[in-house]
Coordinates of C-alpha atoms in Angstrom, one line a residue:
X1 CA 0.0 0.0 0.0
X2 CA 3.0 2.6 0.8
X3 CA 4.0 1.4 -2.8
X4 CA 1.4 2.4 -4.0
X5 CA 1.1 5.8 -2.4
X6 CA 4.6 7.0 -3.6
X7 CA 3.5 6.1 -7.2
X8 CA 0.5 7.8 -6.9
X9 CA 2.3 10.7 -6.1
X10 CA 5.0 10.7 -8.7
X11 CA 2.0 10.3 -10.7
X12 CA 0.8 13.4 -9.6
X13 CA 4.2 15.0 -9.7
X14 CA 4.9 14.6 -12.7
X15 CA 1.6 15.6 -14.6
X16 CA 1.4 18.9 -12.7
X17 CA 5.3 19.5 -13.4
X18 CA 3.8 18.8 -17.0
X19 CA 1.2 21.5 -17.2
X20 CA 1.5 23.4 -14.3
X21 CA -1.5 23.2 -12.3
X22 CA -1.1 22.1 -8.1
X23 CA -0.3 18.5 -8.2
X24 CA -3.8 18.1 -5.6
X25 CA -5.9 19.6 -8.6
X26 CA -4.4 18.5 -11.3
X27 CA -4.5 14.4 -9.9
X28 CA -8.1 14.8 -10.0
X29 CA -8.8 17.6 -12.6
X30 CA -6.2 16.0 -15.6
X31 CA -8.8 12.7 -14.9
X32 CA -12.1 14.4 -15.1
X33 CA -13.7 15.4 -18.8
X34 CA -16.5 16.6 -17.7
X35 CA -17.0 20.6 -17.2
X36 CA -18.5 22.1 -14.0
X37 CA -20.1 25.2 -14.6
X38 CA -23.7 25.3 -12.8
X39 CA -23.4 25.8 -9.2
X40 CA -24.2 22.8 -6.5
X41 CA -28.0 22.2 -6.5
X42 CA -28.0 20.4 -3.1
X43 CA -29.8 20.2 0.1
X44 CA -30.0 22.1 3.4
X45 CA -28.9 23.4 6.6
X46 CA -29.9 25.0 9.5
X47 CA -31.4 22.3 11.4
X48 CA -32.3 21.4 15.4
X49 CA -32.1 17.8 16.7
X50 CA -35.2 16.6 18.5
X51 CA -37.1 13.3 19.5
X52 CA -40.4 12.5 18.4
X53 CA -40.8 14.2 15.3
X54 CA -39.6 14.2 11.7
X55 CA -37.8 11.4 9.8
X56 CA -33.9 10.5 10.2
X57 CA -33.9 7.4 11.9
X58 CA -30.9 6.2 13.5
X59 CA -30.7 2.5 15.0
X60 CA -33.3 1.9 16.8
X61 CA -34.2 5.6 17.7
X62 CA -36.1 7.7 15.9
X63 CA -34.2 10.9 15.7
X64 CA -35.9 14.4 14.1
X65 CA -34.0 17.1 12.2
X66 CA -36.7 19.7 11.2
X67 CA -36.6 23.4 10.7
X68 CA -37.2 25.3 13.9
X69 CA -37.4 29.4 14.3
X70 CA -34.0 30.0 15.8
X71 CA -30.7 28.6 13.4
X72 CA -28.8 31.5 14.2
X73 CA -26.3 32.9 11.6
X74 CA -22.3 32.7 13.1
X75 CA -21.0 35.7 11.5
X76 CA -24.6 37.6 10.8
X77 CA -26.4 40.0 13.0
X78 CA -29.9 39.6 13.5
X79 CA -31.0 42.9 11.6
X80 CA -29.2 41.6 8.5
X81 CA -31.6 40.5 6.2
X82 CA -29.7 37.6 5.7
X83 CA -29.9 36.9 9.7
X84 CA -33.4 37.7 9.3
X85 CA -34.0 34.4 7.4
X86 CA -31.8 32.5 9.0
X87 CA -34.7 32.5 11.7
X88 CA -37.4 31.6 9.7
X89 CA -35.6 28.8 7.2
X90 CA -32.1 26.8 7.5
X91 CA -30.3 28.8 4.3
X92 CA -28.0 26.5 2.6
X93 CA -24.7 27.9 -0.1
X94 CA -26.2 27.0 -3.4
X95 CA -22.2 26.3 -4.2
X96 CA -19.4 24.4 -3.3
X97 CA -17.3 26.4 -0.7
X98 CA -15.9 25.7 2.7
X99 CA -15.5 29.0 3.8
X100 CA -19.2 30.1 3.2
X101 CA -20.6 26.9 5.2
X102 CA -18.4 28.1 8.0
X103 CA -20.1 31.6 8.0
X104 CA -23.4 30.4 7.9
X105 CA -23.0 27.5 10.4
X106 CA -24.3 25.1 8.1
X107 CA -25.7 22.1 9.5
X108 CA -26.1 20.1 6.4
X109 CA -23.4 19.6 3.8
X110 CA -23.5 17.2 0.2
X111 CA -21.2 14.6 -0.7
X112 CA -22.6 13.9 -4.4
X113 CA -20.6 13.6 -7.7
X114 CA -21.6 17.7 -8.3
X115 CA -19.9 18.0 -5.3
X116 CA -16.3 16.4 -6.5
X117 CA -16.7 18.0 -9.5
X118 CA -17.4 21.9 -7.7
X119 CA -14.4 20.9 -5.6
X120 CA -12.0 20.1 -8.5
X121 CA -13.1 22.8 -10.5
X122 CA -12.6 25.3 -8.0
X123 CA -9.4 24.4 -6.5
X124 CA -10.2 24.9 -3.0
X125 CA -10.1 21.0 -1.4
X126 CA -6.3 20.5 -0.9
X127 CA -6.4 17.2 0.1
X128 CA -8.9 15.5 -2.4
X129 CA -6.8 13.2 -4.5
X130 CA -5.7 11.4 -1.3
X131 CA -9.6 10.8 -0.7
X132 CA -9.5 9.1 -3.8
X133 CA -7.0 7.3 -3.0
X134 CA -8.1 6.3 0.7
X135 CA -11.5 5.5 -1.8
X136 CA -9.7 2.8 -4.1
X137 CA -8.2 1.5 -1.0
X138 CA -11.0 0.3 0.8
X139 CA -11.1 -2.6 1.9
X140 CA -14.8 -3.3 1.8
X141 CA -14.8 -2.5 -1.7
X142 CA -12.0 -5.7 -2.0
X143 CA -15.3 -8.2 -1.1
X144 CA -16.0 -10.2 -4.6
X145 CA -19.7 -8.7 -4.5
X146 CA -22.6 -11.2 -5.8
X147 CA -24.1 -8.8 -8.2
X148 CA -22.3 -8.3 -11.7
X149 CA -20.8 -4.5 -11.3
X150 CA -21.4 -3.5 -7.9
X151 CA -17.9 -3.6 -7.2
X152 CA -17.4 -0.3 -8.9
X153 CA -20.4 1.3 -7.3
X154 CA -18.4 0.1 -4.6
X155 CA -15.5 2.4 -5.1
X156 CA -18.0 5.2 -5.5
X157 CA -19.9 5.1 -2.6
X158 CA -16.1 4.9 -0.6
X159 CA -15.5 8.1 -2.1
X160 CA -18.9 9.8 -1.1
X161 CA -18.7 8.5 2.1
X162 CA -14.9 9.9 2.2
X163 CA -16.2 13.1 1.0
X164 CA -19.1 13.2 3.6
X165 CA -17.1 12.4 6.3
X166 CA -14.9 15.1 5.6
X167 CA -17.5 17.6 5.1
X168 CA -18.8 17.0 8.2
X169 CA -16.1 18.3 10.0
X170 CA -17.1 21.7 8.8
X171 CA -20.5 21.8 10.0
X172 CA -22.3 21.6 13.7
X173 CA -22.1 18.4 16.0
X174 CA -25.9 18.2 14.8
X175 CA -25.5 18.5 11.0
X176 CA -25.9 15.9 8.8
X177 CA -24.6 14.9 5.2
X178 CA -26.5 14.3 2.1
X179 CA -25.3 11.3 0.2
X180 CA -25.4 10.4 -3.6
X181 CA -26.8 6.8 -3.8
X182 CA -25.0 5.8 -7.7
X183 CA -27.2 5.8 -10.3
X184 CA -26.8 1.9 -11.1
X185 CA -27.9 0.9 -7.5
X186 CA -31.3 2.3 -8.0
X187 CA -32.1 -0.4 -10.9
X188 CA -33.6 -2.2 -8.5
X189 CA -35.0 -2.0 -4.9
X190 CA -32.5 -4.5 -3.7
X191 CA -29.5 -3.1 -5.3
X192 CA -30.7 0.3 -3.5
X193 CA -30.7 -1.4 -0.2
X194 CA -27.2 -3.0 -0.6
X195 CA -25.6 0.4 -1.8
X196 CA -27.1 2.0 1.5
X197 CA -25.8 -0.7 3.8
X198 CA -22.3 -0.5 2.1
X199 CA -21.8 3.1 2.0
X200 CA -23.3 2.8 6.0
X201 CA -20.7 0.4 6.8
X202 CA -18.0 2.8 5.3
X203 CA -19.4 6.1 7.5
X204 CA -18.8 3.9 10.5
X205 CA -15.9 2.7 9.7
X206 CA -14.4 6.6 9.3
X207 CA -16.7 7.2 13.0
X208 CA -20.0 8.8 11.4
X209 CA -22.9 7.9 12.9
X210 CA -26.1 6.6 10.6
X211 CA -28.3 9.4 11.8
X212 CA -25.8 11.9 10.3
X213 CA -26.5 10.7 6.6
X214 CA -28.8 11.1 4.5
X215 CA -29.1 9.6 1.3
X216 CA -30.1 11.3 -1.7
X217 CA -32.2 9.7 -4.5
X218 CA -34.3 11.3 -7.3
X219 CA -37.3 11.1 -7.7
X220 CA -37.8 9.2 -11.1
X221 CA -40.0 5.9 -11.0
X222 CA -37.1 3.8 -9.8
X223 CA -36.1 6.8 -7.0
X224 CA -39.2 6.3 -5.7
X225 CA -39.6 2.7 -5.5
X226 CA -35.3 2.8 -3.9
X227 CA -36.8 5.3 -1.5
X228 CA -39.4 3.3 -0.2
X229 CA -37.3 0.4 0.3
X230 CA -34.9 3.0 2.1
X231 CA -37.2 4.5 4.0
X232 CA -38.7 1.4 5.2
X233 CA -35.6 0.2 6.2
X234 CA -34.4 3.2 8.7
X235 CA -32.8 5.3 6.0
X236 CA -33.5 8.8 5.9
X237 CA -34.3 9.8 2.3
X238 CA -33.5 13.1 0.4
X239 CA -35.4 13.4 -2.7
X240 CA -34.0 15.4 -5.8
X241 CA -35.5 16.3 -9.1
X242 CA -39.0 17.0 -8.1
X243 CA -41.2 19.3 -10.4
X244 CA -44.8 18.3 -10.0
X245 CA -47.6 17.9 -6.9
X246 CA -47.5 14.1 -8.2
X247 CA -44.2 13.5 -7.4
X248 CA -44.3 15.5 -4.2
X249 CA -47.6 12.7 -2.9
X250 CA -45.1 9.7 -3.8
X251 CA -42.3 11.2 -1.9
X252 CA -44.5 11.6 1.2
X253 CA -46.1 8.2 0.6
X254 CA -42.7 6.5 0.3
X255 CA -41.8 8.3 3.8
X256 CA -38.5 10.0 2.5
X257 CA -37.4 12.9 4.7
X258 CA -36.8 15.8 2.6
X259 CA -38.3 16.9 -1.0
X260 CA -36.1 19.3 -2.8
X261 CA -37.9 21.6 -5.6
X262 CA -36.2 23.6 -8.1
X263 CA -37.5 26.9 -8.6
X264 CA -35.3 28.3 -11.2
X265 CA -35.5 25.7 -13.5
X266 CA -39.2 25.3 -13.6
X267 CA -39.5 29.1 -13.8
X268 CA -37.1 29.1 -17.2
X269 CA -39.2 26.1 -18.6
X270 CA -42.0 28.4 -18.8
X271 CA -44.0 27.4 -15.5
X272 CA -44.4 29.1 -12.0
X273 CA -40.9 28.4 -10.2
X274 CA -42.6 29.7 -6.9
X275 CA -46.2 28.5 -7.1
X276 CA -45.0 25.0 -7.6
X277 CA -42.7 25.0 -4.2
X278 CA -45.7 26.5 -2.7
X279 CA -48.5 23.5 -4.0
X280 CA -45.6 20.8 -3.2
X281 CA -45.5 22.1 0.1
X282 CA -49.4 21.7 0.8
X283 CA -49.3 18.9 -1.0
X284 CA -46.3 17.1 1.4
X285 CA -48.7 18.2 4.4
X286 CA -52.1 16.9 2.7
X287 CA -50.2 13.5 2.2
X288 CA -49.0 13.2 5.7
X289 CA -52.1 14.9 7.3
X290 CA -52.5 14.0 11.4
X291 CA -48.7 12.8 11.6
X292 CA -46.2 14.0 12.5
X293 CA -43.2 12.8 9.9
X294 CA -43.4 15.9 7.3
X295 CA -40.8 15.9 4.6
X296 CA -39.1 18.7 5.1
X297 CA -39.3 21.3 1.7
X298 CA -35.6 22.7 0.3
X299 CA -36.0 24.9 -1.8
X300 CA -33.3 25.2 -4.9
X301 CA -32.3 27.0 -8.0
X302 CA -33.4 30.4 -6.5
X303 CA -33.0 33.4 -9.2
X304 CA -33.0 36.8 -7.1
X305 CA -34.4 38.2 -4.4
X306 CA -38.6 37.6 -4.9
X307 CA -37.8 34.1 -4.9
X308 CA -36.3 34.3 -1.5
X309 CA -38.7 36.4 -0.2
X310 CA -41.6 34.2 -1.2
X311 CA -40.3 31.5 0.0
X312 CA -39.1 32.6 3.0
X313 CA -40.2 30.5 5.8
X314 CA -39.4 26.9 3.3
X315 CA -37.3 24.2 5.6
X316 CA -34.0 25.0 3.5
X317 CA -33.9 27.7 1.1
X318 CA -30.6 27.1 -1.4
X319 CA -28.6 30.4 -1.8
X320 CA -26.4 31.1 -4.5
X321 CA -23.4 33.3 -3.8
X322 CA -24.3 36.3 -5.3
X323 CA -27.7 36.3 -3.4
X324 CA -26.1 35.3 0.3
X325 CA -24.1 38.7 -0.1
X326 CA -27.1 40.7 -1.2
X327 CA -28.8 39.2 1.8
X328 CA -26.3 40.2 4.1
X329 CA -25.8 43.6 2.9
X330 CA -29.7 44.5 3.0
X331 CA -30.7 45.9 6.7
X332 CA -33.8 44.0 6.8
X333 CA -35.3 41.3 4.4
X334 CA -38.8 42.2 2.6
X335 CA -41.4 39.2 4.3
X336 CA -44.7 39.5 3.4
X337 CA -47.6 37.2 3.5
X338 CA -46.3 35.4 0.1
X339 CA -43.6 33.9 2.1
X340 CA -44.3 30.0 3.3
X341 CA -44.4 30.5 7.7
X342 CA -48.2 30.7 7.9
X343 CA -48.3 27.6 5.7
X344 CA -46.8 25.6 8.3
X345 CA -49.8 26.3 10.7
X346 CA -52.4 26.1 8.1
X347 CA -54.6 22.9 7.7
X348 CA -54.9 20.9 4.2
X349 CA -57.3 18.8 3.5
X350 CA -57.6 16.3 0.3
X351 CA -55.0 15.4 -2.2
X352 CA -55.0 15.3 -6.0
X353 CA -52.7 12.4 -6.5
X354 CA -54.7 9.3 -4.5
X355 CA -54.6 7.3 -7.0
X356 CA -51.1 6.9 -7.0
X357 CA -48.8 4.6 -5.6
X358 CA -45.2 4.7 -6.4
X359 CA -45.3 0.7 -5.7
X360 CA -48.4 -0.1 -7.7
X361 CA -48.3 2.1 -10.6
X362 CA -46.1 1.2 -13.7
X363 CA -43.6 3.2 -15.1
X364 CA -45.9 4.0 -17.9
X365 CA -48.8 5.7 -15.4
X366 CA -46.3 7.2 -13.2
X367 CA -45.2 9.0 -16.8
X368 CA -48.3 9.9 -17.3
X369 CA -49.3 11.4 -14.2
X370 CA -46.6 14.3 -15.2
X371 CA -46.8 17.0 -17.1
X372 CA -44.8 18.0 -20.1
X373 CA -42.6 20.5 -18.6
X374 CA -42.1 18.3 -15.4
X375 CA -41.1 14.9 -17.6
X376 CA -38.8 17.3 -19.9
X377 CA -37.2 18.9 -16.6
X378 CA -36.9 15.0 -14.8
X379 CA -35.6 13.6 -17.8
X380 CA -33.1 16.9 -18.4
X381 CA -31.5 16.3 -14.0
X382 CA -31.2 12.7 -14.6
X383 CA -29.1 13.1 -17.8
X384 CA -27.0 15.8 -15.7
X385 CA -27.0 13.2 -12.8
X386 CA -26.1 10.3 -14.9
X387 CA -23.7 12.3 -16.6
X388 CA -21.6 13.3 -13.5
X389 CA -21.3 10.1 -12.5
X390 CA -20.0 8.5 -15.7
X391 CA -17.3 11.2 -14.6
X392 CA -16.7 10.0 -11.8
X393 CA -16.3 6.4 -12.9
X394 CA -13.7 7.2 -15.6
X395 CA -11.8 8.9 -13.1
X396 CA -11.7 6.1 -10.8
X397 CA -11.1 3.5 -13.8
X398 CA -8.1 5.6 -14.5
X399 CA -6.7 5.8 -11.3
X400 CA -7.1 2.0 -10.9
X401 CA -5.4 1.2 -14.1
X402 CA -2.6 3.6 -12.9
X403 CA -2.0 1.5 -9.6
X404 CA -2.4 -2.2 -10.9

């Protein structure tokens, strides 16, 4: 293994010697082809740990992370605008950057393929070829797995769960890390629930505790069904890709933990960014009317300054750069009753997606059920998603190749 190090890092060595980027950078950089240009479109922060209510289950304890009305910026005052929401909603940077989690005392961080890819593109994780290589060397991965292919899932979740476990030394003792469950695992139920208790076995292995992880599916017929099976199992679930009140009731039926919408993007394909958030939020409380495990809502791909406002008040609201220093310049932040607190107190009745059941339904009717612009926008992330990964593979081909 020390072998193998040192030729890993001639490797490196030599090709930044040979172009003249950091050797850190280039190790990963020089392997990747794909281009990262869109900012990180991931999850949350902010959160409180409490018994008794939410989703994340760890062990045999049912353990709650849910928005609560004080998450208390570190390096904000309270009359800041930005501070402001910060005690209404758990603001999350819409970007990969360690310094700006640290300001905001984030309490949720992402370990997903976008992730790797922010990190290499920016330059800013020194140390993330030797993840990659702590990855390739794990021994869990070295198991002759029963299903064709898994192995090199394998080595993909070991790098998530390197990732996450780093990450999570940059946010609170209560925060919690969204993980990427690969692409390939969700085939099948089964194949989702293996991938979980692999990449479950690695977080304890580097001394992170189950309830700290989430894992993040999307929400495409075969997310939905993985979820389920996840969610059944203890897992808590982070849902990705939704853009329609139909998906939104499958979420809550399959019990996942959090439903992420994209604003942005829906509001570019020609439909209400913000009125969608707002029916998938009654529509996660119709679903789960009279208990008392409500999928939290984070809400992504936020444009300017309206779309925070109205949506102030949302579980997680994702913050692109540009916005977080708007926010924290502003004296005071613009809430009016379009914003999403007196939702939470409000009562919903009915649902307009009964007859669906993401474990009944065939692909075909769960198609359907969608609307043009949400199918074009479902199938449009999971080419992205699909496409970041097949990154990441080729990477960790490479590297392999390099140390045989």
């Amino acid at each position: 293994m020390a072998g193998r190090g040192r030729a890993l890092g001639r490797f490196r060595a030599s090709l930044a010697t040979a172009i003249g980027l950091s050797a850190s950078a280039l190790f990963l950089r020089g392997l990747s082809w794909v281009p990262v240009s869109a900012p990180l479109a991931a999850p949350q922060t902010g959160l409180r740990l409490r018994r008794g209510q939410g989703t994340a289950r760890s062990g045999h304890d049912e353990l709650v992370l849910r928005a609560v009305s004080t998450f208390g910026a570190t390096s904000v005052g309270t009359g800041s605008a930005l501070g402001q929401l910060q005690g209404i909603s758990a603001v999350v940077p819409d970007a990969f950057n360690f310094e700006e989690f640290e300001k905001l005392g984030a309490k949720l961080a992402f370990a997903s393929s976008k992730t790797v890819l922010e990190a290499l593109e920016s330059e800013t994780w020194p140390n993330l070829g030797d993840l990659v290589e702590k990855a390739l060397e794990s021994e869990r991965c070295a198991i002759d797995w029963s299903e064709e292919g898994e192995g090199q899932d394998c080595f993909l979740e070991s790098l998530f769960a390197q990732v996450g476990a780093q990450l999570l030394r940059r946010v609170s003792p209560f925060g919690q890390v969204s993980t990427e469950v690969p692409y390939v695992a969700l085939a099948t139920p089964a194949m989702a629930l293996r991938s979980a208790e692999r990449m479950m076995a690695m977080y304890s292995d580097l001394g992170v505790a189950r309830g700290r992880v989430l894992l993040r599916v999307p929400a495409s017929y075969a997310g939905l069904r993985a979820a389920e099976a996840l969610s059944s199992a203890g897992y808590a679930v982070h849902l990705t890709h939704v853009y329609s009140i139909e998906q939104a009731a499958l979420a809550a039926k399959a019990g996942v933990s959090a439903v992420q919408v994209y604003v942005g993007r829906v509001s570019r394909a020609g439909g209400d960014g913000i009125a969608t958030a707002r029916e998938i939020y009654d529509t996660l409380k119709s679903e789960v009317s009279g208990q008392t495990n409500v999928p939290s809502l984070i809400a992504g791909s936020l444009r300017d300054m309206a779309d925070v406002s109205a949506l102030s008040g949302a579980d997680y609201l994702l913050v692109p750069p540009s916005l977080l220093q708007e926010l924290r310049e502003l004296p005071g932040l613009p809430i009016g009753a379009e914003g999403l607190p007196a939702l939470r107190h409000s009562r919903v009745s009915g649902s307009s997606s009964n007859k669906l059941s993401p474990f009944l339904c065939s692909p075909e009717d769960f198609q359907s059920s969608l609307s043009p612009m949400a199918s074009k926008l479902l199938t449009e992330g999971l080419a992205k998603y699909k496409l970041q990964q097949a990154s990441l593979d080729e990477l960790i081909e490479k590297v392999q190749e390099f140390l045989r």
